[in-house]
Short mmCIF file of C-alpha atoms in Angstrom, two decimals:
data_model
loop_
_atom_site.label_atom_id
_atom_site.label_comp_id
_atom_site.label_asym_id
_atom_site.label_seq_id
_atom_site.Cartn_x
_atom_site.Cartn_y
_atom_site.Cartn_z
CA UNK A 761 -12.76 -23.01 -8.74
CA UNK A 762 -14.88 -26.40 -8.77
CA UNK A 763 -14.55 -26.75 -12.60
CA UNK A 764 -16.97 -29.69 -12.90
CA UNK A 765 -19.15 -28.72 -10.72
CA UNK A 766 -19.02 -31.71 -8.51
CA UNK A 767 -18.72 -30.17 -4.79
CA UNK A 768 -22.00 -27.50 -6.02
CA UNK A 769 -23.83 -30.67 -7.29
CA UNK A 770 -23.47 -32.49 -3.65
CA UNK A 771 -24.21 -29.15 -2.08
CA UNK A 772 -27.50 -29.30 -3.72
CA UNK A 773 -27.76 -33.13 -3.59
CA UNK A 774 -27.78 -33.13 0.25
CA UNK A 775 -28.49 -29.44 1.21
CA UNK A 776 -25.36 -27.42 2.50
CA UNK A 777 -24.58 -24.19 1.89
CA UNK A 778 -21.64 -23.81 -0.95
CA UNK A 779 -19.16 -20.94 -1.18
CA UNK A 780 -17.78 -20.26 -4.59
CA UNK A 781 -14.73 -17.59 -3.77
CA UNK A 782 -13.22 -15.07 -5.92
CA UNK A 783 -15.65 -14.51 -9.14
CA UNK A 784 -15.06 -11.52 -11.52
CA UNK A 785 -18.00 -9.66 -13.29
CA UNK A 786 -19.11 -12.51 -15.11
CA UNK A 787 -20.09 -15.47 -13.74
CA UNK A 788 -20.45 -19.10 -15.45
CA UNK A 789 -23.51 -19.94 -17.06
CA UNK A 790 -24.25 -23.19 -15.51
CA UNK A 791 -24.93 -21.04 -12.03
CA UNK A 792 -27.88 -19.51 -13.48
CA UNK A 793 -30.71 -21.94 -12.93
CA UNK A 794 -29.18 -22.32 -9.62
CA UNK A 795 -29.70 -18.63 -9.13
CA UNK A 796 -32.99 -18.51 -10.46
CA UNK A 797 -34.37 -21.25 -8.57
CA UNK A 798 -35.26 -22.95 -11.61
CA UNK A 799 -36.71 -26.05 -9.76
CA UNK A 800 -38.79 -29.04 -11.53
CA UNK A 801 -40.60 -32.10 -10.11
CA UNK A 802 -39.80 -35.13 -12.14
CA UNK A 803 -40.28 -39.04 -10.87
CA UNK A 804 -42.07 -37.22 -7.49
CA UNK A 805 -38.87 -35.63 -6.57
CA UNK A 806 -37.60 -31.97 -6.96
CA UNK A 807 -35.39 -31.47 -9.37
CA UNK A 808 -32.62 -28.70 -10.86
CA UNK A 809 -30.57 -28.70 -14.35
CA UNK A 810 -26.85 -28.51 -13.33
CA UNK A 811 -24.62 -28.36 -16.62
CA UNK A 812 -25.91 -31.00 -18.93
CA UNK A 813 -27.75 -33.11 -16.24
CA UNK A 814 -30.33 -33.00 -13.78
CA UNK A 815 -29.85 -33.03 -10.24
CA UNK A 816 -32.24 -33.95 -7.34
CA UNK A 817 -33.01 -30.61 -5.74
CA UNK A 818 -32.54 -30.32 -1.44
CA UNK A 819 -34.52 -27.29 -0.48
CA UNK A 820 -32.14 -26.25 2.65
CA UNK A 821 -28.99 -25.86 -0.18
CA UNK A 822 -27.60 -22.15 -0.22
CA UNK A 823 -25.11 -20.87 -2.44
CA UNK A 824 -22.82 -17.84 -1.40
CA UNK A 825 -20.28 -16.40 -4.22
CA UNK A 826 -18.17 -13.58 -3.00
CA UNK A 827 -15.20 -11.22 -4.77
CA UNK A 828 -12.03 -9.44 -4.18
CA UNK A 829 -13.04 -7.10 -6.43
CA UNK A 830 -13.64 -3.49 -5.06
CA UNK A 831 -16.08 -2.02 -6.99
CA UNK A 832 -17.54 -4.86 -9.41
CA UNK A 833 -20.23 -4.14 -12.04
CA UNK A 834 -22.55 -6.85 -12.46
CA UNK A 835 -24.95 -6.68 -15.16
CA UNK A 836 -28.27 -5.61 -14.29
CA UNK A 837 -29.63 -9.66 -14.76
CA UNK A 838 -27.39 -11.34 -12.08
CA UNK A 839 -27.89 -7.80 -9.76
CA UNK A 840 -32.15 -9.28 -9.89
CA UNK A 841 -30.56 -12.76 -9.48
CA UNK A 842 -28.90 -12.84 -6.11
CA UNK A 843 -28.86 -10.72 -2.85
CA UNK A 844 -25.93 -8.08 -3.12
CA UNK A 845 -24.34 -7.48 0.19
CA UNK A 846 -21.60 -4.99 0.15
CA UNK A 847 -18.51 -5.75 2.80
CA UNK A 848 -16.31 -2.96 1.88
CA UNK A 849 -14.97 -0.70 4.81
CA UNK A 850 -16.72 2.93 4.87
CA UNK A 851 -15.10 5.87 6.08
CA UNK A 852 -17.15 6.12 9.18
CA UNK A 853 -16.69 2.56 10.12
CA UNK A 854 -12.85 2.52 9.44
CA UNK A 855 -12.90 5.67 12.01
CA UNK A 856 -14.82 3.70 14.66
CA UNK A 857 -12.81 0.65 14.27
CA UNK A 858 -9.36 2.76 14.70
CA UNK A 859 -10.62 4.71 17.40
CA UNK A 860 -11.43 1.58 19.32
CA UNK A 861 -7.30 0.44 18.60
CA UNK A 862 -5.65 3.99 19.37
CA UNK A 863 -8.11 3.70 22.88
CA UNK A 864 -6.96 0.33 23.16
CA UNK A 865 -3.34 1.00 22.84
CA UNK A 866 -3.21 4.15 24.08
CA UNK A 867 -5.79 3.97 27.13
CA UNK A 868 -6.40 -0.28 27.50
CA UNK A 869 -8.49 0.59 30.97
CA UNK A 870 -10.83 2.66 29.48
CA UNK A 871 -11.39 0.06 26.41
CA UNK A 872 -11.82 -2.77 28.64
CA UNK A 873 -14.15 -0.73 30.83
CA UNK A 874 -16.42 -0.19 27.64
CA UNK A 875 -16.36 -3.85 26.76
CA UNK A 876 -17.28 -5.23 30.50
CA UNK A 877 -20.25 -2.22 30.40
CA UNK A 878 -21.35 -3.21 27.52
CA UNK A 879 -21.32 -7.27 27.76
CA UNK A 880 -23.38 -6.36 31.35
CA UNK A 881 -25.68 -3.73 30.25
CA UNK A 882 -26.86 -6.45 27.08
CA UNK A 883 -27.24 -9.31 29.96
CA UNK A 884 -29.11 -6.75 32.72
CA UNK A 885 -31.39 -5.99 29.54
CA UNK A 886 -31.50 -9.56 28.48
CA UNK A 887 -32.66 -10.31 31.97
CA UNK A 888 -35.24 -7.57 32.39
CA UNK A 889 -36.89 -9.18 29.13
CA UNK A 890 -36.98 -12.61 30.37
CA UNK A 891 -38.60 -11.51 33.29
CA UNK A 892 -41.34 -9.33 31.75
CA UNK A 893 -42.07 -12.68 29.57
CA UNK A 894 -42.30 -14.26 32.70
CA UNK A 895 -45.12 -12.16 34.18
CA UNK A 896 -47.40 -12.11 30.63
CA UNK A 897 -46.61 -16.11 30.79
CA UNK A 898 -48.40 -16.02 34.56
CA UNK A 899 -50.85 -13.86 34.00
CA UNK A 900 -51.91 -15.41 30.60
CA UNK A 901 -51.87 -19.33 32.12
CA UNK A 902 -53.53 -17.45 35.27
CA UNK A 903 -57.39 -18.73 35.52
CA UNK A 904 -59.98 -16.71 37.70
CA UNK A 905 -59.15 -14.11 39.81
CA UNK A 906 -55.75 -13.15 40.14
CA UNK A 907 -56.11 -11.41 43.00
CA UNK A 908 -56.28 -14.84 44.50
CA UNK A 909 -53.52 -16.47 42.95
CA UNK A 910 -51.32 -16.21 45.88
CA UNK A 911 -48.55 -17.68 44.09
CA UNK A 912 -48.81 -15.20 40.95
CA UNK A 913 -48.85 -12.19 43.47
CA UNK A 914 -45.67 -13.43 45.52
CA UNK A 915 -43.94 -14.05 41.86
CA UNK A 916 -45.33 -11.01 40.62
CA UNK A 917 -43.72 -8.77 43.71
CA UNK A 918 -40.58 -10.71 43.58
CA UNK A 919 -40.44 -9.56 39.83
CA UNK A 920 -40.81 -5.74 40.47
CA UNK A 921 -38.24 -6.03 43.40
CA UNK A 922 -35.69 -8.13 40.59
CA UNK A 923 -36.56 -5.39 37.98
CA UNK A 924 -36.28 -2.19 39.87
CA UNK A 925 -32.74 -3.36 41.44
CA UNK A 926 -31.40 -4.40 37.66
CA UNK A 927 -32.74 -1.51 35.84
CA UNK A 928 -31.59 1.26 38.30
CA UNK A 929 -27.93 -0.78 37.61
CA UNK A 930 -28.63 -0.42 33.73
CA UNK A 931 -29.10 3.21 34.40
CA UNK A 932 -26.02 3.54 36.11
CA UNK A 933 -23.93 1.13 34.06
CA UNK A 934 -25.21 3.65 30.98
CA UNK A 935 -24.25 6.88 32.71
CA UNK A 936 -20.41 5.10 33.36
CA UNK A 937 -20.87 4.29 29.96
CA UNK A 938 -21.30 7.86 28.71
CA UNK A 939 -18.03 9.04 30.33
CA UNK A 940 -16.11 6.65 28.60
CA UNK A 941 -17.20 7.37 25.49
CA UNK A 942 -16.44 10.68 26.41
CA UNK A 943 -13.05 9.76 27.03
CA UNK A 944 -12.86 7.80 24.05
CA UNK A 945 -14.03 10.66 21.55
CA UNK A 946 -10.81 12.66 22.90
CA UNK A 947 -8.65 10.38 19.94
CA UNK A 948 -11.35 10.81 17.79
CA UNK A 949 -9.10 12.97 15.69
CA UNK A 950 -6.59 10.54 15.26
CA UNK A 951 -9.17 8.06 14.39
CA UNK A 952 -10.27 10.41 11.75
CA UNK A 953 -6.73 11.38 9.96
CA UNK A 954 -5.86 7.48 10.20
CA UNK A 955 -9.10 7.21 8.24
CA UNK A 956 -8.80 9.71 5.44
CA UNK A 957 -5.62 8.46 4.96
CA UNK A 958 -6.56 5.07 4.27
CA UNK A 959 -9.30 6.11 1.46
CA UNK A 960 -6.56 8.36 0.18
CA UNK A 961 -3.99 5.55 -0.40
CA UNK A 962 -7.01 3.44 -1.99
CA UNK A 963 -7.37 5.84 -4.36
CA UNK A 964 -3.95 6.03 -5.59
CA UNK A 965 -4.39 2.52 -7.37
CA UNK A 966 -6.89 3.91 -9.97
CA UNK A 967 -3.79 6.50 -10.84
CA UNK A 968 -1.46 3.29 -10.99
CA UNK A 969 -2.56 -0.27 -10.46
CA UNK A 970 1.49 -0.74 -8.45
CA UNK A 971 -0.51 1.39 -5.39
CA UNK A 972 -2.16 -1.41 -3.96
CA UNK A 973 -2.12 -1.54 0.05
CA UNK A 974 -4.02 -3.99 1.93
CA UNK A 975 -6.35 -2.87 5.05
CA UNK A 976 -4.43 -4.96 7.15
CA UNK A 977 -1.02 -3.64 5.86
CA UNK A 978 -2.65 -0.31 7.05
CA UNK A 979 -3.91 -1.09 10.34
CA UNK A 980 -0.19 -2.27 11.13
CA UNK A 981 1.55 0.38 10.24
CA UNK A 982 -1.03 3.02 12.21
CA UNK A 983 -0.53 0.83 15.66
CA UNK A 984 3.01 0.79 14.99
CA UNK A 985 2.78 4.24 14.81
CA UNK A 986 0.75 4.62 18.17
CA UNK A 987 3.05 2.19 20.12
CA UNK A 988 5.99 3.83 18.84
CA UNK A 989 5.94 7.43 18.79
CA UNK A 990 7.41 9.19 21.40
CA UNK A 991 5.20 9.92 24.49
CA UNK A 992 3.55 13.29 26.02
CA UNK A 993 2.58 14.43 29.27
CA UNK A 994 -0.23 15.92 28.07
CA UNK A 995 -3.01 14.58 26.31
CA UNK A 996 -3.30 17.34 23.44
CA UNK A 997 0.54 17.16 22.96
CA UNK A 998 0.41 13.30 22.36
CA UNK A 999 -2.45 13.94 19.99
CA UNK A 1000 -0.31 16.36 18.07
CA UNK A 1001 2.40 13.90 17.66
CA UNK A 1002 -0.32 11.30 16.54
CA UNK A 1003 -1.32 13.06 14.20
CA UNK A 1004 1.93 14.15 12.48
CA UNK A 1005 3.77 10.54 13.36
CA UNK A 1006 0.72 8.85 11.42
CA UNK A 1007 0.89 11.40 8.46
CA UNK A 1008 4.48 10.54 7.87
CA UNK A 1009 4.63 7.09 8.40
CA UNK A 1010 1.71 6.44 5.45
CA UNK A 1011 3.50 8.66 3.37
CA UNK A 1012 6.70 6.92 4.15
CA UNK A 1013 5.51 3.68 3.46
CA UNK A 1014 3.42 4.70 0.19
CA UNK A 1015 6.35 6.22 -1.25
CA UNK A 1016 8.96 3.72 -1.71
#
């Protein structure tokens, strides 16, 4: 990467955030007053040793460093040094994430039912909030009685009439909701076999480094799969041959 250091240096010179990409398990040196926050006032202004010089310090710089590596081991000093956040798919989340592309492929009205529901659920919510800030905002500028703040009671009534009519819609938009996920959780299964066969493959490169197939690669071949294999009438007889098209076509592909 940056070798000399001279796109990190005007990072921190005028305070943007600098991405260094692809590190192993050991990282350079010259990064670790950066990491530690080793900061020093000199002349009046806030300084930070970069290499074999000092450069002026801008307090809004951020550095993010991030791997391709799977399962790194850092030593236990840089672990203390920097905030860890782990981006590697989980079994559960792989399942929810193919369960929302077989629904997609296999059942598009019911996906983009669940999207719409949920984009107007967060808004009817969103809306209820700004109109309970609302009231505490009238009754907190309110002075004397508020029983005679005609305009505070007329707002106030207006309010209640607005909330009632979006939160019985929330109610309903959640019970339409809960049927579709309903119908979603039918595919579960395949969701779940796509899944375990993912980790499974991942695995194989610890037996031999050749075995090395990329989550994308994946996710192509299993909606291949889905918009290829042949069709059912019924629902548990297309889930059957999801299941066994999916099976074969991983294997298939792993074992050229």
């Amino acid at each position: 990467y940056d070798s000399n250091f001279r796109v990190l240096e005007t990072g921190i010179r005028i305070g943007i955030p600098v991405l260094i990409e692809e590190v192993g398990e050991l990282l350079d040196p010259t990064l670790g007053p950066i990491m530690l926050k080793q900061t020093f006032v000199q002349g009046g202004r806030l300084m930070i040793r970069l290499g074999d010089s000092d450069v002026e310090y801008d307090s809004n710089f951020r550095l993010y460093v991030t791997t391709k590596l799977a399962n790194p081991h850092y030593l236990p000093e840089i672990c203390i040094q920097v905030t860890l956040i782990n981006f590697t798919v989980t079994p559960s989340g792989l399942e929810d994430q193919l369960l929302a592309d077989v629904v997609r492929l296999e059942r598009p009205d019911l996906e983009s039912q669940r999207t719409e529901l949920i984009v107007r659920i967060n808004n009817d919510k969103g809306q209820l909030k700004a109109i309970e800030d609302k009231i505490l905002r009238l009754l907190f500028a309110s002075e004397g009685n508020i029983l005679d703040d005609e305009e505070l009671i007329e707002t106030l009534n207006e309010s209640k009439e607005t909330s009632a009519i979006i939160g019985a819609r929330v109610i309903e938009a959640e019970a339409t909701e809960e049927k579709i996920s309903s119908a979603r959780e039918r595919y579960r299964t395949v969701a779940t076999r796509g899944s375990c066969l993912y980790f499974v493959v991942a695995d194989l490169a610890s037996i031999d480094p050749m075995y090395q197939f990329s989550l994308k690669y994946f996710n192509q071949v299993f909606a291949t799969v889905i918009t290829s294999s042949p069709p059912a009438t019924e629902l548990e007889a297309r889930l059957h041959i999801l299941l066994q098209e999916i099976t074969l076509a991983i294997y298939t592909n792993v074992s050229r």
